[in-house]
XYZ file of C-alpha atoms in Angstrom:
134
model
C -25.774 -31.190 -3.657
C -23.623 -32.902 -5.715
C -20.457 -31.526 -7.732
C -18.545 -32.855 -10.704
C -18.186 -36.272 -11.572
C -14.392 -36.847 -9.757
C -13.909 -40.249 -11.305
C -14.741 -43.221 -12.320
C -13.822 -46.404 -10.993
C -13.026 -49.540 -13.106
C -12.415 -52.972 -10.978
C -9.212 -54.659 -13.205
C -7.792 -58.390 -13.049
C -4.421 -57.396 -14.152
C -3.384 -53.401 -12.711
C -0.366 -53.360 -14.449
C -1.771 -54.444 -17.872
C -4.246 -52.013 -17.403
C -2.264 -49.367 -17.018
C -0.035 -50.038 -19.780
C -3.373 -50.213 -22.131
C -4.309 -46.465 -21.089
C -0.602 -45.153 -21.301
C 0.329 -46.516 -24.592
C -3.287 -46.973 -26.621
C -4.788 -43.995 -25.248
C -1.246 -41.961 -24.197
C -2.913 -41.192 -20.858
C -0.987 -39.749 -18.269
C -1.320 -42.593 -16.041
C -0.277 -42.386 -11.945
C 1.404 -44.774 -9.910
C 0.126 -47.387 -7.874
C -0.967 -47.035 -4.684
C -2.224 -49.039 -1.870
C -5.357 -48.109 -0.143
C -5.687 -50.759 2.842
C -8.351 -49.498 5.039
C -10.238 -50.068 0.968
C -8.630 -53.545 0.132
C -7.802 -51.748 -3.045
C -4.564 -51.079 -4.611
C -5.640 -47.666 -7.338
C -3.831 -46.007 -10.571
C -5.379 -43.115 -11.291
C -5.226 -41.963 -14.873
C -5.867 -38.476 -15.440
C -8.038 -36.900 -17.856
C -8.956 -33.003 -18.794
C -12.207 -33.567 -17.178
C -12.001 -35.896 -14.816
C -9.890 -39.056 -13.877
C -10.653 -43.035 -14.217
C -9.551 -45.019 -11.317
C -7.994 -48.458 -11.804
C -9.125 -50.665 -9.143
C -7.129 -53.945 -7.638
C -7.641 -55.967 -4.980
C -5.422 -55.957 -1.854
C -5.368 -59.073 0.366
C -8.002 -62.173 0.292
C -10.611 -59.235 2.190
C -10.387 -57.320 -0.943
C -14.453 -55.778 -2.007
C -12.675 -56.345 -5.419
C -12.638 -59.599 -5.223
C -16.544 -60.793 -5.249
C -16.938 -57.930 -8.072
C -14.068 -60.016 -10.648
C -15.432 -63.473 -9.415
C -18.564 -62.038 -11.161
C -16.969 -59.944 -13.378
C -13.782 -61.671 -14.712
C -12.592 -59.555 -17.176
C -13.262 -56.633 -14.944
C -15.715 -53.482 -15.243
C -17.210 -50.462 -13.476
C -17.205 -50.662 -10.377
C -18.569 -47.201 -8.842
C -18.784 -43.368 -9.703
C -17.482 -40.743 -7.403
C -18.776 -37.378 -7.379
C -17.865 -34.289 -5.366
C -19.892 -32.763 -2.405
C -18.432 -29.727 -0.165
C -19.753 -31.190 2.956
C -19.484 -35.172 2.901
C -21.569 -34.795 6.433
C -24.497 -32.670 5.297
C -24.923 -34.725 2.422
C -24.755 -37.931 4.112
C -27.234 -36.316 6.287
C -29.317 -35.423 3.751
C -29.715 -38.439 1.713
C -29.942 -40.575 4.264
C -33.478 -38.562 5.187
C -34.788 -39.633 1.612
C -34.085 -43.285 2.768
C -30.709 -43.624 0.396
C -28.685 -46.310 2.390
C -24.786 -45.230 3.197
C -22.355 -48.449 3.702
C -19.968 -49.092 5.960
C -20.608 -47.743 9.344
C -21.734 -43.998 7.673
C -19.138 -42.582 8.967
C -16.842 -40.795 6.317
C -13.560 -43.099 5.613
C -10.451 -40.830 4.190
C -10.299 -42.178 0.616
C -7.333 -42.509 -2.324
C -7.388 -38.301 -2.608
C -6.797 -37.858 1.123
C -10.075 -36.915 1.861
C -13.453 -37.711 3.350
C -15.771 -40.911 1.250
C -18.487 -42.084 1.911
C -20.357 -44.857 -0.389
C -24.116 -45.531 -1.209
C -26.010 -48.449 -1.970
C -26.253 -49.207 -5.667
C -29.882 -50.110 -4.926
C -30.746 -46.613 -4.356
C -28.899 -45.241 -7.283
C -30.165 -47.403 -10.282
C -27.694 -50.143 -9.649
C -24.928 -48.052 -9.389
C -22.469 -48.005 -6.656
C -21.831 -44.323 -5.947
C -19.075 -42.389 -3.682
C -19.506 -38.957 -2.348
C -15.769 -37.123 -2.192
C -15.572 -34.179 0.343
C -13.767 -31.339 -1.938
């Protein structure tokens, strides 16, 4: 069901620092910023051959980022995204082998312009995952 790994998804107390640290340590072509609101997130993506890492900031006291850097100060991994060609099949499909989709499990359009849905780190070894309609 599931495609390549589209990114990955690091929560950051400073987005601007952290974007300077991938351009100019790692000379990573690094996006600009963009607000997500119906997320709470503000996102750089920095893109890789392979894949991309997602720099994750909150937007407004709402802000899922928020709780994650109260525990997590100095920031982390937040999630992992992979790709699915139908975000509604899939949801459909995990959800009959009990995996729990937030929200209301209806697909949200994400940073890419397309459909996301996320699942509960619970089912997935503690790890938050997105599904990305491709």
């Amino acid at each position: 069901m599931i495609g390549r790994l589209n990114h990955v998804a690091i929560a950051v107390p400073d987005l601007t620092a952290a974007a300077e640290q991938y351009r100019t340590a790692l000379g990573a072509k690094v996006g600009a910023p963009q607000d997500e609101p119906d997320h709470g997130v503000t996102v750089i993506f920095i893109e890789l051959p392979n894949t991309k890492i997602e720099l994750l900031y909150p937007l407004g006291e709402n802000s899922p980022i928020n709780g994650f850097l109260e525990k997590n100060p100095a920031g982390g991994i937040h999630h992992i995204c992979y790709e699915v060609d139908d975000i509604l099949a899939a949801r459909d499909q995990l959800q009959k082998t009990g995996a729990r989709v937030l929200g209301t499990g209806e697909p949200k359009i994400g940073a890419h312009g397309k459909p996301v849905l996320f699942l509960h780190p619970k089912d997935f070894n503690g790890c938050l995952v997105e599904l990305e309609q491709v």
